[in-house]
Coordinates of C-alpha atoms and ligand atoms in Angstrom, one line a residue:
X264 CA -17.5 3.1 15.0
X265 CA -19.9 5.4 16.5
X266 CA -18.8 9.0 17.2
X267 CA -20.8 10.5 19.9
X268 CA -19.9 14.3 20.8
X269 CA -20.6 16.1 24.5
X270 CA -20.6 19.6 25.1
X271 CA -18.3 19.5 28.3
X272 CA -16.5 16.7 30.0
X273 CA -18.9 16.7 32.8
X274 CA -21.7 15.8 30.6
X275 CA -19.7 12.7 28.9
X276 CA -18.4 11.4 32.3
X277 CA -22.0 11.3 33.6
X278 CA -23.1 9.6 30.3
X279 CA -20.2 7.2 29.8
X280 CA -20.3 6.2 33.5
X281 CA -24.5 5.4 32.7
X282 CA -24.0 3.8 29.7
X283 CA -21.1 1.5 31.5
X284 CA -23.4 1.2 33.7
X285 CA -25.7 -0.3 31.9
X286 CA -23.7 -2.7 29.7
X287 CA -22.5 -3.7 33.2
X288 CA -25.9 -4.9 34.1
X289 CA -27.4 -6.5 31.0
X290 CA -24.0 -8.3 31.0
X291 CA -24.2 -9.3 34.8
X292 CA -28.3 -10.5 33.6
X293 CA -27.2 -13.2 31.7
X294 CA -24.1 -14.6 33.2
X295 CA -22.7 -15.6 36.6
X296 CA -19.9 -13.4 36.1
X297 CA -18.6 -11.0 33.6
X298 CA -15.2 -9.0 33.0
X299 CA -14.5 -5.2 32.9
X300 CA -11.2 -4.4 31.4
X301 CA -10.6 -0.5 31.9
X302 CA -7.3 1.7 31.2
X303 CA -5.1 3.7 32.8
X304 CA -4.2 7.3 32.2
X305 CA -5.5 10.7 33.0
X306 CA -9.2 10.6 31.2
X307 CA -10.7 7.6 32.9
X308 CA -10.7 8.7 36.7
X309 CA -13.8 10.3 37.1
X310 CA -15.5 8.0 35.3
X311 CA -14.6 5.9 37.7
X312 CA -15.6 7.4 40.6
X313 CA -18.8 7.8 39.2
X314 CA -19.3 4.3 38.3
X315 CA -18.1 3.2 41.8
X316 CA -20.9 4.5 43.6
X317 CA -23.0 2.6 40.9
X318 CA -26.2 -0.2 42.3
X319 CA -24.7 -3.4 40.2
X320 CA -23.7 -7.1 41.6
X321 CA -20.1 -5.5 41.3
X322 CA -19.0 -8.9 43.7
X323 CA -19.9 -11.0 40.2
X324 CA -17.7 -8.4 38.2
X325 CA -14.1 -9.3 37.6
X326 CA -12.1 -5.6 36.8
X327 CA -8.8 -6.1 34.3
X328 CA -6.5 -3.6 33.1
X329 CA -5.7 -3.3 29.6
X330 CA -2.1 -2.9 30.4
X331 CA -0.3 -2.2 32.9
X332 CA 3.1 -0.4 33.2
X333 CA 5.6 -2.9 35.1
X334 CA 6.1 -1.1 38.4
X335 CA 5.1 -2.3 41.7
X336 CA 1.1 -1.4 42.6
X337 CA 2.1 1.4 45.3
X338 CA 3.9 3.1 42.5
X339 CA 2.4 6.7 41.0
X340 CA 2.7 5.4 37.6
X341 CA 0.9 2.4 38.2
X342 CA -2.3 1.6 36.6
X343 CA -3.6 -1.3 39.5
X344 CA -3.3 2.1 42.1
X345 CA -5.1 4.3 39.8
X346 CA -8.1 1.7 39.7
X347 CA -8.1 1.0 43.0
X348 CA -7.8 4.9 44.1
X349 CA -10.7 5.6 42.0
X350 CA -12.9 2.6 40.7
X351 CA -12.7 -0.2 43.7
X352 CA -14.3 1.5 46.6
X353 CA -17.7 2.6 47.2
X354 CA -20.1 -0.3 46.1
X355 CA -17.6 -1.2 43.4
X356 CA -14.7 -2.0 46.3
X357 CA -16.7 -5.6 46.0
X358 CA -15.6 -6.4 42.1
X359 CA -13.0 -8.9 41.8
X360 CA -9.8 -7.1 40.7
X361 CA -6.8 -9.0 38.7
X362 CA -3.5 -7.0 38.9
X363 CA -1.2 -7.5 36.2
X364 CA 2.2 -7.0 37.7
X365 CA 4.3 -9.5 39.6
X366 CA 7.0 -8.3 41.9
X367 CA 10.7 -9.7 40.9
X368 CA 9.8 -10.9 37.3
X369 CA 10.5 -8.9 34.2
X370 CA 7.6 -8.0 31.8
X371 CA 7.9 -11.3 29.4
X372 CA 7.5 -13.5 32.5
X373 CA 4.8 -11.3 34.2
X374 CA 2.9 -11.6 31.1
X375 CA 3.6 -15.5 30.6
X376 CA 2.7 -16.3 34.1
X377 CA -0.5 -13.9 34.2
X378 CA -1.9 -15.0 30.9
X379 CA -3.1 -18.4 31.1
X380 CA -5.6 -17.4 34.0
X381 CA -7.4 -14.3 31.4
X382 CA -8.8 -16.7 29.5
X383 CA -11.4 -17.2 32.4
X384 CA -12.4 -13.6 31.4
X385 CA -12.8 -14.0 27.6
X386 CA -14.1 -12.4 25.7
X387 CA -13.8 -9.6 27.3
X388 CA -17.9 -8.6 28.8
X389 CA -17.4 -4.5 29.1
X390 CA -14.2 -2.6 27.8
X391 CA -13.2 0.9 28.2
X392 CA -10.4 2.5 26.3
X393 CA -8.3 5.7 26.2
X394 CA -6.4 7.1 23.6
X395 CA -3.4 8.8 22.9
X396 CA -2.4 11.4 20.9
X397 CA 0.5 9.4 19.0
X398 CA -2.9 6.8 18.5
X399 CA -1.9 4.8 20.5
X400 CA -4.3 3.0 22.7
X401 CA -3.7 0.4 25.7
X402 CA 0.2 -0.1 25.4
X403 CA 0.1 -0.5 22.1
X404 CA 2.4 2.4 20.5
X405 CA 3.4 2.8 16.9
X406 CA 6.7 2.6 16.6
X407 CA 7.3 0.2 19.3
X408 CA 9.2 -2.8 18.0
X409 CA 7.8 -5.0 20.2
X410 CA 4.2 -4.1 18.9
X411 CA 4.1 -6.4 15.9
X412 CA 4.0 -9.1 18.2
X413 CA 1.0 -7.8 19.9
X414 CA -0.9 -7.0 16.6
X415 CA -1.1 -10.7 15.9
X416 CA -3.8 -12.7 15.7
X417 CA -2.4 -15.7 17.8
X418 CA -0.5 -13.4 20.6
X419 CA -0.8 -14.5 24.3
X420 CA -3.0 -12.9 26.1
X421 CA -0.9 -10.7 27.4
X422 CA 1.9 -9.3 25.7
X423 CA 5.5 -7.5 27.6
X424 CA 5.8 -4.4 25.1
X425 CA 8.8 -1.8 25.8
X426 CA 7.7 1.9 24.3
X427 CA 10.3 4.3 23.1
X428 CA 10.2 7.2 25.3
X429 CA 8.4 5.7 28.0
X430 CA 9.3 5.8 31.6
X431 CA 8.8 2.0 31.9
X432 CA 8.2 -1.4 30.1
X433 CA 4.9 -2.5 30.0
X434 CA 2.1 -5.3 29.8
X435 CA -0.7 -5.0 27.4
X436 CA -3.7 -6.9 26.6
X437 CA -2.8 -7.8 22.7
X438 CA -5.1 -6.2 20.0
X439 CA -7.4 -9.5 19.0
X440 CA -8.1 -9.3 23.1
X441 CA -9.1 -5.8 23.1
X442 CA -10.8 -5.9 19.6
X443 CA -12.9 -8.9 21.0
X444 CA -14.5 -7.6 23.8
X445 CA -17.8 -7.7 23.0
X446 CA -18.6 -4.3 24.6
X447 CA -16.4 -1.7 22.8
X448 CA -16.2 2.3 24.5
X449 CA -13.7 4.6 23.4
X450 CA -13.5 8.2 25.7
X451 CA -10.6 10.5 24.1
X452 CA -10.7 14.3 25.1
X453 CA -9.5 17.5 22.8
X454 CA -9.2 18.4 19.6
X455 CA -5.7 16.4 19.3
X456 CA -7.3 13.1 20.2
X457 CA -10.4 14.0 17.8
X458 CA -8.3 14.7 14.6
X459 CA -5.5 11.8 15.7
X460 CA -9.0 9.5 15.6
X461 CA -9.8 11.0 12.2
X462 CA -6.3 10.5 11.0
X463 CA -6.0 6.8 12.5
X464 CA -9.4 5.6 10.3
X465 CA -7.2 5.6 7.0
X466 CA -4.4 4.2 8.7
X467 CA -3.2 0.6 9.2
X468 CA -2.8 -0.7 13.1
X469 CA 0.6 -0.9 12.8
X470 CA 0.8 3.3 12.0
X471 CA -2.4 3.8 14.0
X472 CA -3.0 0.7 17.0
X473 CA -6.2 2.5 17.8
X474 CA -7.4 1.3 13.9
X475 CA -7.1 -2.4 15.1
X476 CA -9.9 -1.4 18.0
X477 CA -12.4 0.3 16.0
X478 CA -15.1 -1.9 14.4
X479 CA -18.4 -1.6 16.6
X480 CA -16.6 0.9 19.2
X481 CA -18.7 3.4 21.1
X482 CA -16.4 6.6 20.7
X483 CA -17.2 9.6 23.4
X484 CA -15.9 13.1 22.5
X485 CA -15.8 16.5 24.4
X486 CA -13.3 19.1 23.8
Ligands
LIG25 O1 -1.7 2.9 30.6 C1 -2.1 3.9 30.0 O2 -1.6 5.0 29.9 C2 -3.4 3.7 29.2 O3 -3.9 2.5 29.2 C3 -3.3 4.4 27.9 O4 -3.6 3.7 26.8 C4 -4.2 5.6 28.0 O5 -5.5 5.2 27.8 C5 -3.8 6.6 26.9 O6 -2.4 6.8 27.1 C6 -4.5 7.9 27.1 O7 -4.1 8.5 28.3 P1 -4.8 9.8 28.8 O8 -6.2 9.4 29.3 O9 -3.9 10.2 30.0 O10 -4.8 10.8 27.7

């Protein structure tokens, strides 16, 4: 892991959004097409924007989630509107965007039907991740029964997980997924997130998913 510290937010979102940027290209340089798998949350948004207004072959980008709460795409809590709100216009409205949820199915048979068609975009080319407080990071949450099953080596590629304490089940890209990307960026902001990230280093995934993520990860810190 490499700890990199901003003094304001501004300055990180510019940097991060460059440095995506970048990994973006030298990605696009030596393949036809390359995947993007970006979170949801508060922290990521303006990154986004500035990305979306980024000169890249964004039509030869495919964008993923790494989860996805399981409500319909027009919902507020939904991850698909935030990225299309804030990443998919601009010059970036021409990336190739694969929602996760599917209307009338629960979350185990979203994520059975939806999984066979990410192994197109594996390993994951450029990754993004947020993190919360409780260390959690995509949806998976210590404390969630249904994470074990997500911290396997041999889970699907996506995996239905249901949260204590959160409004809504959810989908999430399992951690071998999320741990293989081969382009690994972490933003958290705070002193919370910065001494949960301290905390989660001497922890095992299970008390800390964020652990399971953090060999080789770019991590981007302002308060
Ligand atoms: O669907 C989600 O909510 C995200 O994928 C999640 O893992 C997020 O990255 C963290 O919860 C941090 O969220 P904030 O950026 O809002 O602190």
């Amino acid at each position: 892991m490499n700890f990199i510290e901003y003094a304001d937010r501004e300055m990180l979102v510019m940097n991060v959004a460059n440095k995506l940027a970048g990994k973006l290209k030298s990605a696009l340089s030596g393949n036809d097409r390359v995947s993007f798998a970006v979170p949801g949350g508060s922290t990521p948004g303006p990154i986004f924007e500035m990305l979306s207004a980024t000169d890249l072959d964004w039509d030869r980008v495919d964008v993923l989630l790494t989860d996805e709460r399981w409500v319909d795409g027009n919902d507020p809590l939904s991850n698909a509107r935030l990225v299309r709100e804030h990443l998919l216009n601009d010059r970036a409205a021409a990336a190739r965007f694969i929602p996760f949820f599917r209307a009338g199915l629960t979350p185990g048979e979203g994520a059975e039907a939806v999984a066979p068609s990410l192994a197109a975009h594996m390993p994951i080319s450029v990754m993004l991740l947020g993190m919360g407080d409780d260390m959690h990071t995509a949806s998976l949450f210590p404390g969630d029964p249904s994470l074990h099953d997500a911290l396997a080596a041999d889970a699907p590629l996506l995996c239905p997980v249901y949260p204590q304490g959160q409004p809504t089940a959810r989908v999430t890209l399992p951690a071998h997924v999320l741990d293989g990307a081969l382009n690994k960026h972490l933003v958290i902001f705070g002193d919370e997130k910065r001494a949960a990230l301290e905390r989660a280093e001497t922890l095992s995934p299970e008390e800390a998913p964020i652990s399971a993520v953090l060999d080789g990860t770019e991590v981007y810190w302002a308060a």
